[in-house]
Amino acid sequence: MKLTSKLYYYPETGFTSNSYIIEDGIRVLVDPGHYNHLRDLIELMSEDGFSLSDIDWIIVTHAHVDHCGAVYDIQRKHNIKVAMHEAERQYLLEQANYFHRLLGEHMPLFTVNHWFKGDKCPGIGDLGLIILHTPGHTPGSISIYSPDKKYLISGDLVFQGGVGRTDLGGSNELLKRSIDLISQLDIEMLLPGHGPLVMGEKEVKRNFRFVKEFIEYFV
């Protein structure tokens, strides 16, 4: 689904994540999701004229299998470069083992070609994106912000009417700090890792007010 001339959205289809494509000279796929739902993503992308062979980079917001489980198969077949935050490096290894023990699922490790560093850094290519280190859900979770187009891809930090869980190696205190950080940005489209999008400046602000009250009581 085209959101703008250079931004596309593909909703989750089960135990997987929302995915996004950003293009402007290069094409970046954000969070390709779980390997069991890769075929669904491929079909949705094809409706917009994309195939995986068109993708130049994959950005992973965090190392949970429902967001990055498909990366290994994509990378093996299409040799696509992958970027994550350096604070997620050890957590990625731990999660591969965790899901195997907990669910009997094998999350094969993919190659990370670029590690984002610091709390705020440029995105991949000349897309005008800012990568924000927004820990809380996981140690190296990131949000992807476009100050020009005024959208934020938030991963599992914040959703419509909710926030990401912190019981899988996260931190309640860091989650609150990260939400405070991004709530100060000029955002007209909040694009979460799960659930519906939050569209329009007023709705985004209303959602932040709601989730801040939510975390004060429940997180």
PDB file of C-alpha atoms in Angstrom:
ATOM      1  CA  MET A   1       0.000   0.000   0.000  1.00  0.00           C
ATOM      2  CA  LYS A   2       1.446   3.353  -1.036  1.00  0.00           C
ATOM      3  CA  LEU A   3       1.404   5.941   1.759  1.00  0.00           C
ATOM      4  CA  THR A   4       3.365   8.596  -0.120  1.00  0.00           C
ATOM      5  CA  SER A   5       5.207   8.619  -3.435  1.00  0.00           C
ATOM      6  CA  LYS A   6       8.263   7.102  -1.711  1.00  0.00           C
ATOM      7  CA  LEU A   7       6.826   5.173   1.226  1.00  0.00           C
ATOM      8  CA  TYR A   8       4.929   1.866   1.222  1.00  0.00           C
ATOM      9  CA  TYR A   9       3.235  -0.097   4.004  1.00  0.00           C
ATOM     10  CA  TYR A  10       2.585  -3.851   4.248  1.00  0.00           C
ATOM     11  CA  PRO A  11       0.436  -4.933   7.233  1.00  0.00           C
ATOM     12  CA  GLU A  12       1.189  -7.951   9.372  1.00  0.00           C
ATOM     13  CA  THR A  13      -0.517 -11.194   8.315  1.00  0.00           C
ATOM     14  CA  GLY A  14      -0.267 -13.270  11.484  1.00  0.00           C
ATOM     15  CA  PHE A  15       2.743 -13.808  13.761  1.00  0.00           C
ATOM     16  CA  THR A  16       4.875 -11.320  11.883  1.00  0.00           C
ATOM     17  CA  SER A  17       5.320  -7.548  11.772  1.00  0.00           C
ATOM     18  CA  ASN A  18       4.255  -4.601   9.709  1.00  0.00           C
ATOM     19  CA  SER A  19       6.807  -3.965   6.960  1.00  0.00           C
ATOM     20  CA  TYR A  20       7.717  -0.802   5.086  1.00  0.00           C
ATOM     21  CA  ILE A  21       9.582   0.125   1.922  1.00  0.00           C
ATOM     22  CA  ILE A  22      11.267   3.511   1.567  1.00  0.00           C
ATOM     23  CA  GLU A  23      12.626   4.477  -1.829  1.00  0.00           C
ATOM     24  CA  ASP A  24      14.490   7.433  -3.277  1.00  0.00           C
ATOM     25  CA  GLY A  25      17.312   6.301  -5.515  1.00  0.00           C
ATOM     26  CA  ILE A  26      17.722   3.201  -3.345  1.00  0.00           C
ATOM     27  CA  ARG A  27      15.075   0.953  -1.813  1.00  0.00           C
ATOM     28  CA  VAL A  28      15.097   0.056   1.872  1.00  0.00           C
ATOM     29  CA  LEU A  29      12.893  -2.658   3.351  1.00  0.00           C
ATOM     30  CA  VAL A  30      12.174  -2.192   7.064  1.00  0.00           C
ATOM     31  CA  ASP A  31      11.401  -5.346   9.103  1.00  0.00           C
ATOM     32  CA  PRO A  32      10.600  -8.123   6.604  1.00  0.00           C
ATOM     33  CA  GLY A  33       8.951 -10.131   9.387  1.00  0.00           C
ATOM     34  CA  HIS A  34       8.720 -13.829  10.229  1.00  0.00           C
ATOM     35  CA  TYR A  35       9.939 -16.423   7.734  1.00  0.00           C
ATOM     36  CA  ASN A  36       6.584 -18.241   7.789  1.00  0.00           C
ATOM     37  CA  HIS A  37       4.923 -15.123   6.369  1.00  0.00           C
ATOM     38  CA  LEU A  38       7.553 -14.171   3.805  1.00  0.00           C
ATOM     39  CA  ARG A  39       5.358 -15.346   0.953  1.00  0.00           C
ATOM     40  CA  ASP A  40       2.592 -13.030   2.163  1.00  0.00           C
ATOM     41  CA  LEU A  41       5.013 -10.091   2.114  1.00  0.00           C
ATOM     42  CA  ILE A  42       6.221 -10.974  -1.373  1.00  0.00           C
ATOM     43  CA  GLU A  43       2.632 -11.028  -2.646  1.00  0.00           C
ATOM     44  CA  LEU A  44       1.816  -7.674  -1.047  1.00  0.00           C
ATOM     45  CA  MET A  45       4.972  -6.109  -2.455  1.00  0.00           C
ATOM     46  CA  SER A  46       4.166  -7.402  -5.930  1.00  0.00           C
ATOM     47  CA  GLU A  47       0.922  -5.409  -5.890  1.00  0.00           C
ATOM     48  CA  ASP A  48       3.082  -2.263  -5.829  1.00  0.00           C
ATOM     49  CA  GLY A  49       5.448  -3.599  -8.485  1.00  0.00           C
ATOM     50  CA  PHE A  50       8.238  -4.619  -6.093  1.00  0.00           C
ATOM     51  CA  SER A  51      10.145  -7.848  -5.716  1.00  0.00           C
ATOM     52  CA  LEU A  52      12.806  -8.703  -3.165  1.00  0.00           C
ATOM     53  CA  SER A  53      15.463  -8.426  -5.862  1.00  0.00           C
ATOM     54  CA  ASP A  54      14.626  -4.689  -6.050  1.00  0.00           C
ATOM     55  CA  ILE A  55      15.694  -4.105  -2.438  1.00  0.00           C
ATOM     56  CA  ASP A  56      19.117  -2.585  -1.723  1.00  0.00           C
ATOM     57  CA  TRP A  57      19.072  -2.615   2.095  1.00  0.00           C
ATOM     58  CA  ILE A  58      17.118  -4.155   4.946  1.00  0.00           C
ATOM     59  CA  ILE A  59      16.858  -2.201   8.200  1.00  0.00           C
ATOM     60  CA  VAL A  60      15.855  -4.232  11.252  1.00  0.00           C
ATOM     61  CA  THR A  61      14.294  -2.221  14.084  1.00  0.00           C
ATOM     62  CA  HIS A  62      15.058  -4.943  16.641  1.00  0.00           C
ATOM     63  CA  ALA A  63      16.043  -8.594  16.907  1.00  0.00           C
ATOM     64  CA  HIS A  64      12.752 -10.400  17.480  1.00  0.00           C
ATOM     65  CA  VAL A  65      11.870 -13.257  15.165  1.00  0.00           C
ATOM     66  CA  ASP A  66       8.549 -11.717  14.103  1.00  0.00           C
ATOM     67  CA  HIS A  67      10.498  -8.744  12.703  1.00  0.00           C
ATOM     68  CA  CYS A  68      13.702 -10.305  11.369  1.00  0.00           C
ATOM     69  CA  GLY A  69      13.135 -14.053  11.080  1.00  0.00           C
ATOM     70  CA  ALA A  70      12.893 -13.799   7.289  1.00  0.00           C
ATOM     71  CA  VAL A  71      16.116 -11.846   6.877  1.00  0.00           C
ATOM     72  CA  TYR A  72      18.392 -14.881   6.582  1.00  0.00           C
ATOM     73  CA  ASP A  73      16.433 -16.430   3.692  1.00  0.00           C
ATOM     74  CA  ILE A  74      16.163 -13.090   1.879  1.00  0.00           C
ATOM     75  CA  GLN A  75      19.847 -12.330   2.300  1.00  0.00           C
ATOM     76  CA  ARG A  76      20.923 -15.808   1.237  1.00  0.00           C
ATOM     77  CA  LYS A  77      18.917 -15.630  -1.985  1.00  0.00           C
ATOM     78  CA  HIS A  78      19.308 -11.974  -2.929  1.00  0.00           C
ATOM     79  CA  ASN A  79      22.530 -10.915  -1.152  1.00  0.00           C
ATOM     80  CA  ILE A  80      20.866  -7.843   0.367  1.00  0.00           C
ATOM     81  CA  LYS A  81      22.777  -5.777   2.920  1.00  0.00           C
ATOM     82  CA  VAL A  82      21.385  -5.471   6.456  1.00  0.00           C
ATOM     83  CA  ALA A  83      21.634  -2.694   9.041  1.00  0.00           C
ATOM     84  CA  MET A  84      20.853  -2.698  12.782  1.00  0.00           C
ATOM     85  CA  HIS A  85      21.924  -0.744  15.845  1.00  0.00           C
ATOM     86  CA  GLU A  86      25.153  -1.805  17.518  1.00  0.00           C
ATOM     87  CA  ALA A  87      23.398  -2.000  20.905  1.00  0.00           C
ATOM     88  CA  GLU A  88      21.417  -4.958  19.519  1.00  0.00           C
ATOM     89  CA  ARG A  89      24.494  -6.979  18.549  1.00  0.00           C
ATOM     90  CA  GLN A  90      24.625  -9.249  21.614  1.00  0.00           C
ATOM     91  CA  TYR A  91      20.852  -9.353  21.939  1.00  0.00           C
ATOM     92  CA  LEU A  92      20.578 -10.721  18.391  1.00  0.00           C
ATOM     93  CA  LEU A  93      22.733 -13.692  19.372  1.00  0.00           C
ATOM     94  CA  GLU A  94      20.747 -14.231  22.556  1.00  0.00           C
ATOM     95  CA  GLN A  95      17.407 -14.123  20.744  1.00  0.00           C
ATOM     96  CA  ALA A  96      18.469 -16.721  18.204  1.00  0.00           C
ATOM     97  CA  ASN A  97      19.115 -19.105  21.100  1.00  0.00           C
ATOM     98  CA  TYR A  98      16.059 -17.990  23.076  1.00  0.00           C
ATOM     99  CA  PHE A  99      13.494 -18.697  20.365  1.00  0.00           C
ATOM    100  CA  HIS A 100      15.079 -22.053  19.688  1.00  0.00           C
ATOM    101  CA  ARG A 101      14.766 -23.049  23.359  1.00  0.00           C
ATOM    102  CA  LEU A 102      11.327 -21.531  23.944  1.00  0.00           C
ATOM    103  CA  LEU A 103       9.484 -22.327  20.743  1.00  0.00           C
ATOM    104  CA  GLY A 104      11.676 -24.881  19.035  1.00  0.00           C
ATOM    105  CA  GLU A 105      12.060 -22.329  16.238  1.00  0.00           C
ATOM    106  CA  HIS A 106      15.367 -21.893  14.489  1.00  0.00           C
ATOM    107  CA  MET A 107      16.214 -18.271  13.702  1.00  0.00           C
ATOM    108  CA  PRO A 108      19.340 -18.503  11.575  1.00  0.00           C
ATOM    109  CA  LEU A 109      21.737 -15.625  12.024  1.00  0.00           C
ATOM    110  CA  PHE A 110      22.131 -13.254   9.123  1.00  0.00           C
ATOM    111  CA  THR A 111      25.055 -10.977   8.313  1.00  0.00           C
ATOM    112  CA  VAL A 112      24.795  -7.398   9.537  1.00  0.00           C
ATOM    113  CA  ASN A 113      26.687  -5.186   7.102  1.00  0.00           C
ATOM    114  CA  HIS A 114      26.234  -1.905   8.938  1.00  0.00           C
ATOM    115  CA  TRP A 115      25.812  -1.178  12.650  1.00  0.00           C
ATOM    116  CA  PHE A 116      24.224   2.150  13.508  1.00  0.00           C
ATOM    117  CA  LYS A 117      26.080   3.882  16.340  1.00  0.00           C
ATOM    118  CA  GLY A 118      24.978   6.462  18.883  1.00  0.00           C
ATOM    119  CA  ASP A 119      21.615   7.898  19.836  1.00  0.00           C
ATOM    120  CA  LYS A 120      21.055   9.746  16.544  1.00  0.00           C
ATOM    121  CA  CYS A 121      22.675   9.020  13.206  1.00  0.00           C
ATOM    122  CA  PRO A 122      22.002   9.187   9.458  1.00  0.00           C
ATOM    123  CA  GLY A 123      20.055   6.419   7.779  1.00  0.00           C
ATOM    124  CA  ILE A 124      21.188   4.343   4.821  1.00  0.00           C
ATOM    125  CA  GLY A 125      21.783   6.145   1.542  1.00  0.00           C
ATOM    126  CA  ASP A 126      20.485   9.614   0.700  1.00  0.00           C
ATOM    127  CA  LEU A 127      16.941   9.143   2.001  1.00  0.00           C
ATOM    128  CA  GLY A 128      16.993  11.991   4.498  1.00  0.00           C
ATOM    129  CA  LEU A 129      16.267   9.616   7.375  1.00  0.00           C
ATOM    130  CA  ILE A 130      17.423   9.831  10.981  1.00  0.00           C
ATOM    131  CA  ILE A 131      18.013   6.661  12.982  1.00  0.00           C
ATOM    132  CA  LEU A 132      17.110   7.150  16.631  1.00  0.00           C
ATOM    133  CA  HIS A 133      18.274   4.710  19.285  1.00  0.00           C
ATOM    134  CA  THR A 134      15.046   4.118  21.239  1.00  0.00           C
ATOM    135  CA  PRO A 135      15.722   1.297  23.713  1.00  0.00           C
ATOM    136  CA  GLY A 136      13.159  -0.128  26.083  1.00  0.00           C
ATOM    137  CA  HIS A 137      11.488  -2.919  24.151  1.00  0.00           C
ATOM    138  CA  THR A 138      14.989  -4.274  23.467  1.00  0.00           C
ATOM    139  CA  PRO A 139      18.455  -2.804  24.155  1.00  0.00           C
ATOM    140  CA  GLY A 140      19.114  -1.784  20.558  1.00  0.00           C
ATOM    141  CA  SER A 141      15.655  -0.915  19.284  1.00  0.00           C
ATOM    142  CA  ILE A 142      15.562   1.920  16.769  1.00  0.00           C
ATOM    143  CA  SER A 143      12.986   4.278  15.357  1.00  0.00           C
ATOM    144  CA  ILE A 144      13.321   5.678  11.847  1.00  0.00           C
ATOM    145  CA  TYR A 145      12.365   9.331  11.439  1.00  0.00           C
ATOM    146  CA  SER A 146      11.842  11.438   8.338  1.00  0.00           C
ATOM    147  CA  PRO A 147      11.874  15.130   9.345  1.00  0.00           C
ATOM    148  CA  ASP A 148      10.947  16.079   5.779  1.00  0.00           C
ATOM    149  CA  LYS A 149       7.979  13.710   5.346  1.00  0.00           C
ATOM    150  CA  LYS A 150       7.147  13.791   9.079  1.00  0.00           C
ATOM    151  CA  TYR A 151       6.750  10.080   9.624  1.00  0.00           C
ATOM    152  CA  LEU A 152       8.214   7.815  12.266  1.00  0.00           C
ATOM    153  CA  ILE A 153       8.630   4.049  11.983  1.00  0.00           C
ATOM    154  CA  SER A 154       8.594   3.085  15.651  1.00  0.00           C
ATOM    155  CA  GLY A 155       9.172  -0.675  15.633  1.00  0.00           C
ATOM    156  CA  ASP A 156       7.702  -2.094  18.846  1.00  0.00           C
ATOM    157  CA  LEU A 157       8.309   0.996  20.954  1.00  0.00           C
ATOM    158  CA  VAL A 158       4.802   2.393  20.626  1.00  0.00           C
ATOM    159  CA  PHE A 159       1.592   1.364  18.852  1.00  0.00           C
ATOM    160  CA  GLN A 160      -1.876   2.748  18.403  1.00  0.00           C
ATOM    161  CA  GLY A 161      -3.123   2.715  21.989  1.00  0.00           C
ATOM    162  CA  GLY A 162      -0.233   0.728  23.435  1.00  0.00           C
ATOM    163  CA  VAL A 163       3.470   0.237  24.009  1.00  0.00           C
ATOM    164  CA  GLY A 164       5.970  -2.567  23.516  1.00  0.00           C
ATOM    165  CA  ARG A 165       6.507  -5.243  26.141  1.00  0.00           C
ATOM    166  CA  THR A 166       9.664  -5.113  28.235  1.00  0.00           C
ATOM    167  CA  ASP A 167       9.816  -8.633  29.680  1.00  0.00           C
ATOM    168  CA  LEU A 168      12.088 -10.039  26.963  1.00  0.00           C
ATOM    169  CA  GLY A 169      15.249  -8.225  27.934  1.00  0.00           C
ATOM    170  CA  GLY A 170      13.818  -4.732  27.838  1.00  0.00           C
ATOM    171  CA  SER A 171      13.530  -1.922  30.375  1.00  0.00           C
ATOM    172  CA  ASN A 172      10.463  -0.029  31.606  1.00  0.00           C
ATOM    173  CA  GLU A 173      12.523   3.051  32.429  1.00  0.00           C
ATOM    174  CA  LEU A 174      14.222   3.143  29.026  1.00  0.00           C
ATOM    175  CA  LEU A 175      10.876   2.575  27.299  1.00  0.00           C
ATOM    176  CA  LYS A 176       9.418   5.643  29.021  1.00  0.00           C
ATOM    177  CA  ARG A 177      12.461   7.742  28.129  1.00  0.00           C
ATOM    178  CA  SER A 178      12.316   6.687  24.483  1.00  0.00           C
ATOM    179  CA  ILE A 179       8.615   7.477  24.222  1.00  0.00           C
ATOM    180  CA  ASP A 180       9.244  10.900  25.792  1.00  0.00           C
ATOM    181  CA  LEU A 181      11.944  11.478  23.162  1.00  0.00           C
ATOM    182  CA  ILE A 182       9.913  10.616  20.094  1.00  0.00           C
ATOM    183  CA  SER A 183       6.765  12.358  21.367  1.00  0.00           C
ATOM    184  CA  GLN A 184       8.611  15.661  20.973  1.00  0.00           C
ATOM    185  CA  LEU A 185       9.159  15.121  17.241  1.00  0.00           C
ATOM    186  CA  ASP A 186       7.047  16.673  14.495  1.00  0.00           C
ATOM    187  CA  ILE A 187       5.141  13.558  13.364  1.00  0.00           C
ATOM    188  CA  GLU A 188       2.131  13.275  11.072  1.00  0.00           C
ATOM    189  CA  MET A 189       2.329   9.519  10.479  1.00  0.00           C
ATOM    190  CA  LEU A 190       3.175   7.088  13.274  1.00  0.00           C
ATOM    191  CA  LEU A 191       4.056   3.762  11.662  1.00  0.00           C
ATOM    192  CA  PRO A 192       4.327   1.012  14.297  1.00  0.00           C
ATOM    193  CA  GLY A 193       5.642  -2.528  14.107  1.00  0.00           C
ATOM    194  CA  HIS A 194       2.196  -3.995  14.752  1.00  0.00           C
ATOM    195  CA  GLY A 195      -1.402  -2.923  14.427  1.00  0.00           C
ATOM    196  CA  PRO A 196      -2.937   0.023  12.597  1.00  0.00           C
ATOM    197  CA  LEU A 197      -1.155   3.203  11.593  1.00  0.00           C
ATOM    198  CA  VAL A 198      -1.793   6.481  13.401  1.00  0.00           C
ATOM    199  CA  MET A 199      -2.448   9.114  10.769  1.00  0.00           C
ATOM    200  CA  GLY A 200      -2.568  12.887  11.180  1.00  0.00           C
ATOM    201  CA  GLU A 201      -0.766  15.212  13.582  1.00  0.00           C
ATOM    202  CA  LYS A 202      -3.725  15.502  15.963  1.00  0.00           C
ATOM    203  CA  GLU A 203      -4.202  11.736  16.173  1.00  0.00           C
ATOM    204  CA  VAL A 204      -0.479  11.168  16.714  1.00  0.00           C
ATOM    205  CA  LYS A 205      -0.415  13.667  19.589  1.00  0.00           C
ATOM    206  CA  ARG A 206      -3.598  12.184  21.073  1.00  0.00           C
ATOM    207  CA  ASN A 207      -2.028   8.719  20.887  1.00  0.00           C
ATOM    208  CA  PHE A 208       1.116   9.889  22.677  1.00  0.00           C
ATOM    209  CA  ARG A 209      -0.976  11.441  25.446  1.00  0.00           C
ATOM    210  CA  PHE A 210      -2.834   8.162  25.837  1.00  0.00           C
ATOM    211  CA  VAL A 211       0.209   5.897  25.904  1.00  0.00           C
ATOM    212  CA  LYS A 212       2.042   8.146  28.352  1.00  0.00           C
ATOM    213  CA  GLU A 213      -0.894   7.827  30.753  1.00  0.00           C
ATOM    214  CA  PHE A 214      -0.967   4.100  30.053  1.00  0.00           C
ATOM    215  CA  ILE A 215       2.672   3.510  30.947  1.00  0.00           C
ATOM    216  CA  GLU A 216       2.365   5.553  34.136  1.00  0.00           C
ATOM    217  CA  TYR A 217      -0.293   3.153  35.384  1.00  0.00           C
ATOM    218  CA  PHE A 218       0.598  -0.175  33.794  1.00  0.00           C
ATOM    219  CA  VAL A 219       4.306  -0.246  32.892  1.00  0.00           C
TER     220      VAL A 219
END
